[in-house]
Coordinates of C-alpha atoms in Angstrom, one line a residue:
X28 CA -7.4 -23.9 36.1
X29 CA -5.6 -22.5 39.1
X30 CA -2.0 -22.2 38.3
X31 CA 0.8 -21.8 40.8
X32 CA 3.7 -23.1 38.7
X33 CA 3.9 -23.3 34.9
X34 CA 6.4 -24.4 32.4
X35 CA 6.4 -22.0 29.4
X36 CA 7.8 -23.5 26.1
X37 CA 8.8 -20.7 23.7
X38 CA 9.2 -21.6 20.1
X39 CA 12.6 -20.4 18.8
X40 CA 10.9 -19.5 15.5
X41 CA 8.4 -17.3 17.3
X42 CA 11.2 -15.4 19.0
X43 CA 12.7 -14.6 15.6
X44 CA 9.5 -12.7 14.7
X45 CA 9.2 -11.7 11.0
X46 CA 13.0 -12.1 10.6
X47 CA 12.5 -15.9 10.8
X48 CA 16.0 -16.4 12.1
X49 CA 18.0 -15.1 15.1
X50 CA 16.3 -12.8 17.6
X51 CA 13.7 -10.1 17.2
X52 CA 14.4 -8.1 20.3
X53 CA 11.1 -6.3 20.5
X54 CA 9.3 -9.8 20.5
X55 CA 11.6 -11.1 23.2
X56 CA 11.1 -7.9 25.4
X57 CA 7.3 -8.3 25.0
X58 CA 7.5 -11.9 26.1
X59 CA 9.8 -11.1 29.0
X60 CA 7.5 -8.3 30.2
X61 CA 4.6 -10.8 30.2
X62 CA 6.7 -13.3 32.1
X63 CA 7.3 -10.6 34.7
X64 CA 3.6 -9.8 34.9
X65 CA 2.8 -13.5 35.5
X66 CA 5.6 -13.8 38.1
X67 CA 4.4 -10.7 40.0
X68 CA 1.1 -12.5 40.5
X69 CA 3.0 -15.1 42.5
X70 CA 3.1 -17.8 39.8
X71 CA 6.4 -19.7 39.5
X72 CA 7.6 -19.8 35.9
X73 CA 10.1 -22.2 34.3
X74 CA 11.0 -21.8 30.6
X75 CA 12.2 -24.1 27.8
X76 CA 13.1 -22.6 24.4
X77 CA 13.4 -24.4 21.1
X78 CA 16.3 -23.8 18.8
X79 CA 14.5 -23.5 15.4
X80 CA 15.5 -19.8 15.0
X81 CA 19.1 -21.1 14.6
X82 CA 19.2 -24.7 13.7
X83 CA 17.0 -27.5 12.5
X84 CA 19.2 -30.5 12.3
X85 CA 16.6 -32.8 10.9
X86 CA 16.7 -30.9 7.6
X87 CA 20.4 -31.8 7.2
X88 CA 21.2 -35.1 5.5
X89 CA 24.9 -34.4 5.3
X90 CA 25.9 -34.8 9.0
X91 CA 25.3 -37.4 11.7
X92 CA 22.0 -37.1 13.5
X93 CA 23.6 -37.2 16.9
X94 CA 25.9 -34.3 16.0
X95 CA 23.0 -32.4 14.4
X96 CA 21.1 -32.7 17.7
X97 CA 24.1 -31.6 19.7
X98 CA 24.2 -28.4 17.6
X99 CA 20.5 -28.0 18.3
X100 CA 21.1 -28.3 22.1
X101 CA 23.7 -25.5 21.8
X102 CA 21.2 -23.4 19.9
X103 CA 18.7 -23.7 22.8
X104 CA 21.4 -22.6 25.3
X105 CA 22.1 -19.5 23.2
X106 CA 18.4 -18.8 23.2
X107 CA 18.1 -19.2 27.0
X108 CA 21.1 -17.0 27.7
X109 CA 19.6 -14.3 25.5
X110 CA 16.1 -14.5 26.9
X111 CA 17.4 -14.7 30.4
X112 CA 19.3 -11.5 30.0
X113 CA 16.2 -9.7 28.5
X114 CA 14.3 -11.0 31.5
X115 CA 16.9 -9.4 33.8
X116 CA 16.7 -6.2 31.7
X117 CA 13.0 -6.0 32.6
X118 CA 13.7 -6.5 36.3
X119 CA 13.6 -10.3 36.9
X120 CA 16.1 -12.7 38.5
X121 CA 16.9 -15.8 36.5
X122 CA 18.8 -19.1 36.6
X123 CA 19.8 -21.3 33.7
X124 CA 20.2 -25.0 34.1
X125 CA 21.6 -27.5 31.6
X126 CA 21.8 -31.3 31.7
X127 CA 25.5 -31.2 30.9
X128 CA 28.4 -29.0 32.0
X129 CA 28.6 -25.8 30.0
X130 CA 31.5 -24.0 31.6
X131 CA 30.4 -21.1 33.8
X132 CA 27.5 -20.1 31.5
X133 CA 24.9 -22.3 33.2
X134 CA 24.4 -24.5 36.3
X135 CA 24.2 -28.3 36.2
X136 CA 20.5 -29.3 36.3
X137 CA 19.2 -30.6 39.7
X138 CA 15.6 -30.8 40.6
X139 CA 16.4 -29.7 44.1
X140 CA 18.3 -26.6 42.9
X141 CA 15.6 -25.8 40.3
X142 CA 13.0 -26.0 43.1
X143 CA 15.0 -23.6 45.3
X144 CA 15.3 -21.2 42.4
X145 CA 11.6 -21.3 41.6
X146 CA 10.5 -20.9 45.2
X147 CA 12.9 -17.9 45.5
X148 CA 11.0 -16.1 42.7
X149 CA 13.6 -16.7 40.0
X150 CA 12.6 -17.4 36.4
X151 CA 14.2 -20.8 35.7
X152 CA 15.4 -21.7 32.3
X153 CA 16.0 -25.4 31.3
X154 CA 18.4 -25.2 28.4
X155 CA 20.2 -27.9 26.4
X156 CA 17.1 -30.2 25.9
X157 CA 17.4 -33.6 27.7
X158 CA 21.1 -33.7 27.0
X159 CA 20.7 -36.6 24.6
X160 CA 20.2 -36.9 20.8
X161 CA 16.9 -38.1 19.3
X162 CA 14.9 -36.2 22.0
X163 CA 13.4 -32.8 21.1
X164 CA 12.9 -29.7 23.2
X165 CA 9.2 -30.8 23.2
X166 CA 10.2 -33.9 25.1
X167 CA 12.5 -31.9 27.4
X168 CA 9.6 -29.6 28.1
X169 CA 7.3 -32.4 29.2
X170 CA 10.1 -34.1 31.2
X171 CA 10.9 -31.0 33.2
X172 CA 7.2 -30.1 33.6
X173 CA 6.6 -33.5 35.1
X174 CA 9.7 -33.3 37.3
X175 CA 8.9 -29.9 38.8
X176 CA 5.2 -30.8 39.1
X177 CA 4.0 -27.9 37.0
X178 CA 0.3 -27.3 36.9
X179 CA 0.4 -26.9 33.1
X180 CA 2.6 -26.5 30.0
X181 CA 2.1 -23.2 28.2
X182 CA 3.1 -23.9 24.6
X183 CA 3.8 -20.6 22.8
X184 CA 4.3 -21.2 19.1
X185 CA 4.5 -19.4 15.8
X186 CA 1.1 -21.0 15.0
X187 CA -1.9 -20.1 17.2
X188 CA -3.1 -23.5 18.2
X189 CA -3.5 -27.1 17.1
X190 CA -5.0 -27.8 13.7
X191 CA -6.3 -30.9 12.0
X192 CA -3.6 -30.4 9.3
X193 CA -0.7 -28.0 8.7
X194 CA -2.2 -24.5 8.2
X195 CA 0.9 -23.4 6.4
X196 CA 0.2 -26.0 3.7
X197 CA -3.6 -26.3 3.9
X198 CA -5.6 -23.0 3.9
X199 CA -8.7 -25.0 4.9
X200 CA -7.1 -26.5 8.1
X201 CA -9.4 -26.4 11.1
X202 CA -8.2 -25.3 14.5
X203 CA -9.3 -27.2 17.7
X204 CA -10.5 -25.1 20.6
X205 CA -10.2 -28.1 22.9
X206 CA -8.9 -31.6 22.3
X207 CA -7.9 -34.5 24.5
X208 CA -4.2 -35.6 24.6
X209 CA -5.4 -39.1 23.6
X210 CA -6.8 -37.7 20.4
X211 CA -3.6 -35.7 19.8
X212 CA -1.7 -39.0 20.0
X213 CA -4.2 -41.1 18.1
X214 CA -4.2 -38.6 15.2
X215 CA -0.5 -37.8 15.4
X216 CA -1.3 -34.1 15.4
X217 CA 1.8 -31.9 15.3
X218 CA 1.3 -29.9 18.5
X219 CA 4.4 -31.6 19.9
X220 CA 6.4 -34.6 18.7
X221 CA 4.8 -37.9 19.4
X222 CA 7.2 -38.9 22.2
X223 CA 6.3 -35.7 24.1
X224 CA 2.6 -36.1 23.5
X225 CA 2.7 -39.7 24.9
X226 CA 4.6 -38.4 28.0
X227 CA 1.9 -35.8 28.5
X228 CA -0.8 -38.5 28.2
X229 CA 1.0 -40.9 30.6
X230 CA 1.7 -38.2 33.2
X231 CA -1.6 -36.3 32.8
X232 CA 0.1 -33.0 32.1
X233 CA -2.4 -30.5 30.7
X234 CA -1.3 -28.2 27.9
X235 CA -2.4 -24.8 26.5
X236 CA -1.2 -24.1 23.0
X237 CA -1.3 -20.5 21.6
X238 CA 0.4 -18.0 19.3
X239 CA 3.1 -16.0 20.9
X240 CA 2.6 -13.0 18.6
X241 CA -1.0 -12.4 19.8
X242 CA -1.2 -9.4 22.2
X243 CA -0.6 -10.3 25.8
X244 CA -0.8 -13.9 24.8
X245 CA 1.1 -15.4 27.8
X246 CA -0.8 -13.4 30.5
X247 CA -4.1 -14.1 28.8
X248 CA -3.4 -17.8 28.6
X249 CA -2.6 -17.9 32.4
X250 CA -5.9 -16.2 33.0
X251 CA -7.8 -18.6 30.8
X252 CA -8.6 -15.9 28.2
X253 CA -7.0 -17.2 25.1
X254 CA -7.9 -18.2 21.6
X255 CA -5.6 -21.2 21.2
X256 CA -6.1 -24.9 21.9
X257 CA -6.7 -26.4 25.4
X258 CA -5.3 -30.0 25.6
X259 CA -7.1 -32.0 28.2
X260 CA -5.8 -35.1 30.0
X261 CA -8.7 -36.6 31.9

């Protein structure tokens, strides 16, 4: 697959490394150096980051779901600001967009402005999800990938691919090397939430799912040398 523009989805949990919460700076630096290597090949990179290293609102039954999701949106903004700064530390230029006003921390999302930033060589971060409750960062990932006409979604997770069942629960879970998005939807496999998977299917957005912790995982995935799961859309 010839890639000129990709949307990289980073799992918040993966960024936390072995700590399982917050940031593991060494992990983030390694990811940022790989983003730099990909960008230096002339590939335009946009990034969405989950918020699971800080907040998982669906595990809380004591507060309103909409409010829980708003906290999750803020968690993704914290993650994007942090990773953006680490990207700058390794020598990249960045821009952070949110779908709602966030003071002077970020810029209001506009497809035209995001396009300009990507074409100028900046790493573009889409923070704050879709800006609405009941939609996950998975859905925001597919939405932005479709809007910016990315060639593929690179889904970097704490798990190294798509399995037929949860490998954390079932030690006999089997990993798929390749699977169609139709099968992902039909079997309700947990690569992404179902809304995001259906959007991928309807918009024919291919996806490469891999473990962030593997050595040089982002660069290898861009070059087609990875041991994760390829999700086809034909």
